[in-house]
Tab-separated table of C-alpha atoms and ligand atoms in Angstrom:
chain	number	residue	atom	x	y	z
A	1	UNK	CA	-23.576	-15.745	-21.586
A	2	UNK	CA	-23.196	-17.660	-18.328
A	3	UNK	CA	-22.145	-15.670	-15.460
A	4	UNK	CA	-19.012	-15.571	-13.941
A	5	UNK	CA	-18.946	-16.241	-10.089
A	6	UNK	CA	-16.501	-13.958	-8.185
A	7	UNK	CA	-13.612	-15.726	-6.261
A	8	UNK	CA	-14.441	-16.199	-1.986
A	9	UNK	CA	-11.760	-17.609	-0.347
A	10	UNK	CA	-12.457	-15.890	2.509
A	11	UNK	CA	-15.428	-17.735	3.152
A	12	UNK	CA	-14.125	-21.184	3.300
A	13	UNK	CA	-13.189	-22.794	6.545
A	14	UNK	CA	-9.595	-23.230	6.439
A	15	UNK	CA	-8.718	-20.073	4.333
A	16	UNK	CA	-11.059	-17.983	6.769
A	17	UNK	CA	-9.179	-19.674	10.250
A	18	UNK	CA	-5.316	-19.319	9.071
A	19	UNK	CA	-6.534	-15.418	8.052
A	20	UNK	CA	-8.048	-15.129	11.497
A	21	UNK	CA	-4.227	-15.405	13.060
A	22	UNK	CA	-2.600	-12.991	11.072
A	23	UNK	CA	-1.062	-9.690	12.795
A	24	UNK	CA	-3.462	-7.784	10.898
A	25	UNK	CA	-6.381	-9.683	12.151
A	26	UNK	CA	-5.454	-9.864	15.783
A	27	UNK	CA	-3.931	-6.655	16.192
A	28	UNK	CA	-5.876	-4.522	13.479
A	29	UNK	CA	-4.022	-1.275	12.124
A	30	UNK	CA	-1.058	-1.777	13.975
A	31	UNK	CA	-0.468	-5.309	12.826
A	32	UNK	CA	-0.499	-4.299	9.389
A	33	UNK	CA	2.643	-3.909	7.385
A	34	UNK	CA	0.978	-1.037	4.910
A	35	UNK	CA	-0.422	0.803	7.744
A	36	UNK	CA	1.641	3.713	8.851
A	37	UNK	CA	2.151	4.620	4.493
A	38	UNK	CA	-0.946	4.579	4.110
A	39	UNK	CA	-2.216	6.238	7.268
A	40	UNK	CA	0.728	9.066	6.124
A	41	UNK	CA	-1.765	9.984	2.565
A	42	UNK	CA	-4.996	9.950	4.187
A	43	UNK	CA	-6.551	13.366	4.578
A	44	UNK	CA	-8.340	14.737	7.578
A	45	UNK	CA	-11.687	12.640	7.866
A	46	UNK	CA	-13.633	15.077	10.099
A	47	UNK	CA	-17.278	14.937	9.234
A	48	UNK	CA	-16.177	12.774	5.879
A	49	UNK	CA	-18.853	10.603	4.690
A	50	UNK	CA	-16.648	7.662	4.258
A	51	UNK	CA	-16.287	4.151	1.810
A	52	UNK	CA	-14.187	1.617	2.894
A	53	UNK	CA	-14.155	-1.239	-0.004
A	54	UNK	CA	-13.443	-4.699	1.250
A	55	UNK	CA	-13.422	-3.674	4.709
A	56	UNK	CA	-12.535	-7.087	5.983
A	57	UNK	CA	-12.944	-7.031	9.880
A	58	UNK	CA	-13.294	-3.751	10.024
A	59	UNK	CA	-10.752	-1.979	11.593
A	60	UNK	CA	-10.792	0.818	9.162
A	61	UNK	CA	-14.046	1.869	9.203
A	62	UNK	CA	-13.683	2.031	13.130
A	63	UNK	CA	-10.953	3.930	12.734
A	64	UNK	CA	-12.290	6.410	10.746
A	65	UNK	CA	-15.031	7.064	12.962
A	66	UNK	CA	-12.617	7.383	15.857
A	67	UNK	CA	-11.094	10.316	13.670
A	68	UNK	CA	-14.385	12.434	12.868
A	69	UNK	CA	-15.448	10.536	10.250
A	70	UNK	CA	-19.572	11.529	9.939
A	71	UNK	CA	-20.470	7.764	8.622
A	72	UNK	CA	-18.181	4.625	7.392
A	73	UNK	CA	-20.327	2.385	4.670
A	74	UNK	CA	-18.039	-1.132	4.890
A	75	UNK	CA	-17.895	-3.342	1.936
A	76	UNK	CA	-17.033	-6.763	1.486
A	77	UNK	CA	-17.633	-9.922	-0.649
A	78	UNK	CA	-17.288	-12.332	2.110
A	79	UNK	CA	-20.192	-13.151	5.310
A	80	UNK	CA	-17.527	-14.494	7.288
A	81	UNK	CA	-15.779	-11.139	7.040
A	82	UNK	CA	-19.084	-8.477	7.536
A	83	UNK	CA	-19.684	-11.177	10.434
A	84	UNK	CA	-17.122	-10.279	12.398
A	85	UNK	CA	-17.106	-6.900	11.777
A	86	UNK	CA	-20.664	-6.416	12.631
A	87	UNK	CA	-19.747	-8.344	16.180
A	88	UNK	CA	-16.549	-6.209	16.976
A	89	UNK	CA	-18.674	-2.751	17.137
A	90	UNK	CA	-22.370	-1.341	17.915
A	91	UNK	CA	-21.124	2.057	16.428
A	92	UNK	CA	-24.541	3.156	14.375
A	93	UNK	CA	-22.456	5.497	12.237
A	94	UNK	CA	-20.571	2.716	10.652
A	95	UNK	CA	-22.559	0.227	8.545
A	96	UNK	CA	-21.566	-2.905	7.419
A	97	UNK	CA	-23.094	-4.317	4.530
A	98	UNK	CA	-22.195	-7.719	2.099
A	99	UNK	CA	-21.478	-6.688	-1.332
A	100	UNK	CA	-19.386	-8.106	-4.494
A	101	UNK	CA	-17.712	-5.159	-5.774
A	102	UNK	CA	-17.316	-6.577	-9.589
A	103	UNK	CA	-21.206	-5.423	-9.218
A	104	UNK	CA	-21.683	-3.104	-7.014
A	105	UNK	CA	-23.826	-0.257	-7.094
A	106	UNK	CA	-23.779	3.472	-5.301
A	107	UNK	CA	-25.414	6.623	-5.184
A	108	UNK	CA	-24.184	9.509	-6.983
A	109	UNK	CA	-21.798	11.639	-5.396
A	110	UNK	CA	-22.063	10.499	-1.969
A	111	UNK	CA	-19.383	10.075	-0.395
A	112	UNK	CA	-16.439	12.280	0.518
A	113	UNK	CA	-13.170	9.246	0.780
A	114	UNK	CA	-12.827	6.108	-0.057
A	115	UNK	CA	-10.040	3.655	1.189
A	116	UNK	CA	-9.133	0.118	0.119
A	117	UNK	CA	-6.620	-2.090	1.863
A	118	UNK	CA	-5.279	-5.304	-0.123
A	119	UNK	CA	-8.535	-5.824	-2.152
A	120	UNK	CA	-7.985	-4.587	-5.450
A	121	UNK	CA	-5.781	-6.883	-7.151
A	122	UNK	CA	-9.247	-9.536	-6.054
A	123	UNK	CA	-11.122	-6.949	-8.721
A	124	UNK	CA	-11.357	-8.915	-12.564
A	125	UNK	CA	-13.272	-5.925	-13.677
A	126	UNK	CA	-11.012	-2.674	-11.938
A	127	UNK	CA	-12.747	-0.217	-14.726
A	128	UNK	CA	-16.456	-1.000	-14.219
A	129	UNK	CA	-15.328	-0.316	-10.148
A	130	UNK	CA	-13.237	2.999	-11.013
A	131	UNK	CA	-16.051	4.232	-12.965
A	132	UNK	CA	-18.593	3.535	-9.842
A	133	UNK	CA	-16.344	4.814	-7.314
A	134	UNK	CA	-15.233	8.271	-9.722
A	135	UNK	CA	-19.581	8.386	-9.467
A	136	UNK	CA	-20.162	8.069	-5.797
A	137	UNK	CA	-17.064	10.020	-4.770
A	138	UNK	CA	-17.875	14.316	-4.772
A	139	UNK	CA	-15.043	16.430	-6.847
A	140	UNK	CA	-12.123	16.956	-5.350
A	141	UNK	CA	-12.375	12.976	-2.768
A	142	UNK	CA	-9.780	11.634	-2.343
A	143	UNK	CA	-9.034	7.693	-2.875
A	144	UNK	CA	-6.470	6.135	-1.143
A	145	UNK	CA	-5.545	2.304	-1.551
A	146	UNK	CA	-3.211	-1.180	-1.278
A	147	UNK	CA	-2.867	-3.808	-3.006
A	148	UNK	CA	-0.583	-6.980	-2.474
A	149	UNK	CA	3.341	-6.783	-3.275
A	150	UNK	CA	4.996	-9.904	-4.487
A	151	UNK	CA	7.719	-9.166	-1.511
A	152	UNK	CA	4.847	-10.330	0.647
A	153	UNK	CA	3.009	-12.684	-1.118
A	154	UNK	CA	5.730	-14.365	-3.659
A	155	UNK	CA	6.562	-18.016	-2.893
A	156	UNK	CA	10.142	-18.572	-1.191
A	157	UNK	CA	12.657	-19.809	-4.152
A	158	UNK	CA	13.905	-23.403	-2.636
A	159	UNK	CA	16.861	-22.694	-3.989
B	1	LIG	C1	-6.551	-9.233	2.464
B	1	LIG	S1	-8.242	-8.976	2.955
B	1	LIG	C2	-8.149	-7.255	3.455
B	1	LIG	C3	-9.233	-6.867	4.434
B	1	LIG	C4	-9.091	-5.467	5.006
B	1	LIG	N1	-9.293	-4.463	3.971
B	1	LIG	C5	-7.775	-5.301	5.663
B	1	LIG	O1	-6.954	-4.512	5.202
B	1	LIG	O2	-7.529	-5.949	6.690
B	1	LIG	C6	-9.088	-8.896	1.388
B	1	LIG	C7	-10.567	-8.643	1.514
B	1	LIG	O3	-11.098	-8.392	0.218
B	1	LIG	C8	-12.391	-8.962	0.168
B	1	LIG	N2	-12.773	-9.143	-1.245
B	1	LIG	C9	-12.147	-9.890	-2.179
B	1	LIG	N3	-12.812	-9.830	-3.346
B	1	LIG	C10	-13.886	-9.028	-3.151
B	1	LIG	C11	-14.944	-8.583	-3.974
B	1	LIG	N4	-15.060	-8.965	-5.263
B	1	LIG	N5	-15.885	-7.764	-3.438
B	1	LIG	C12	-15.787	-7.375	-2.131
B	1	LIG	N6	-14.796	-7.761	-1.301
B	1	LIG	C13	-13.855	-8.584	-1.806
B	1	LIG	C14	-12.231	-10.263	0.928
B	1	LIG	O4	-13.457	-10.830	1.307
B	1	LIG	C15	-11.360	-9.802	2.091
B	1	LIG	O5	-12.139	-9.354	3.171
């Protein structure tokens, strides 16, 4: 069976420049619309070993460490994006790394939360992912995430 490539728009030129100017990209947390609902679910992250999947620039995972977190592993498909998020911090708890997460793999019961902002509706294969992150979250993490609402993303009706 030939295998299926996963989508990377974030990787092409143009796609990758217009992101760049978003609020969310120049302004981080702040310039994101979700933000301040989903900072109000996220429980304390002192000492929390910490995923962050399709971490984009980054912000998050800086975040977190600002707020106790012991160590942020950031995910994402795209170089452009684990590029720029490598540049934008020398933090050696947070780590960085390029990964698809249709295939991704983690350790057993190693981390303690797990975020994901506007990523998940990307994901073909959500189950194979749930089942990997219910594995490499302890009992009792928490998972908080996003995903994209059409009153965002929808085309304007010309009408
Ligand atoms: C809208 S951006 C959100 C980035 C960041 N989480 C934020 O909130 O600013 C979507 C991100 O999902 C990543 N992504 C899409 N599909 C992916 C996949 N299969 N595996 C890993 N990352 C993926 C993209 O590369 C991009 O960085």
């Amino acid at each position: 069976m030939e295998k299926k490539v996963t989508q990377n728009i974030y990787d092409q030129p143009e796609f990758f420049a217009a992101y760049s100017q978003l609020p969310r990209s120049l302004h981080g947390l702040e310039g994101s619309p979700e933000w301040p609902a989903a900072r109000s679910l996220l429980p304390d992250l002192q000492r929390k070993r910490v995923l962050d999947l399709g971490c984009g620039f980054g912000w998050f995972a800086r975040w977190a460490r600002k707020y106790g977190a012991a160590h942020v592993l950031g995910l994402d498909l795209s170089e452009n994006m684990i590029a720029r998020a490598k540049a934008d911090t020398d933090d050696l708890g947070i780590q960085y790394v390029i990964a698809d997460l249709e295939q991704v793999e983690l350790p057993e019961a190693s981390f303690d939360f797990a975020y994901s902002s506007l990523v998940l509706h990307y994901v073909e294969n959500f189950e194979r992912l749930a089942i990997t992150l219910f594995r490499t979250l302890v009992p009792h993490a928490h998972f908080i995430f996003t995903v994209e609402h059409p009153i965002y993303m929808a085309p304007t009706h010309p009408g």
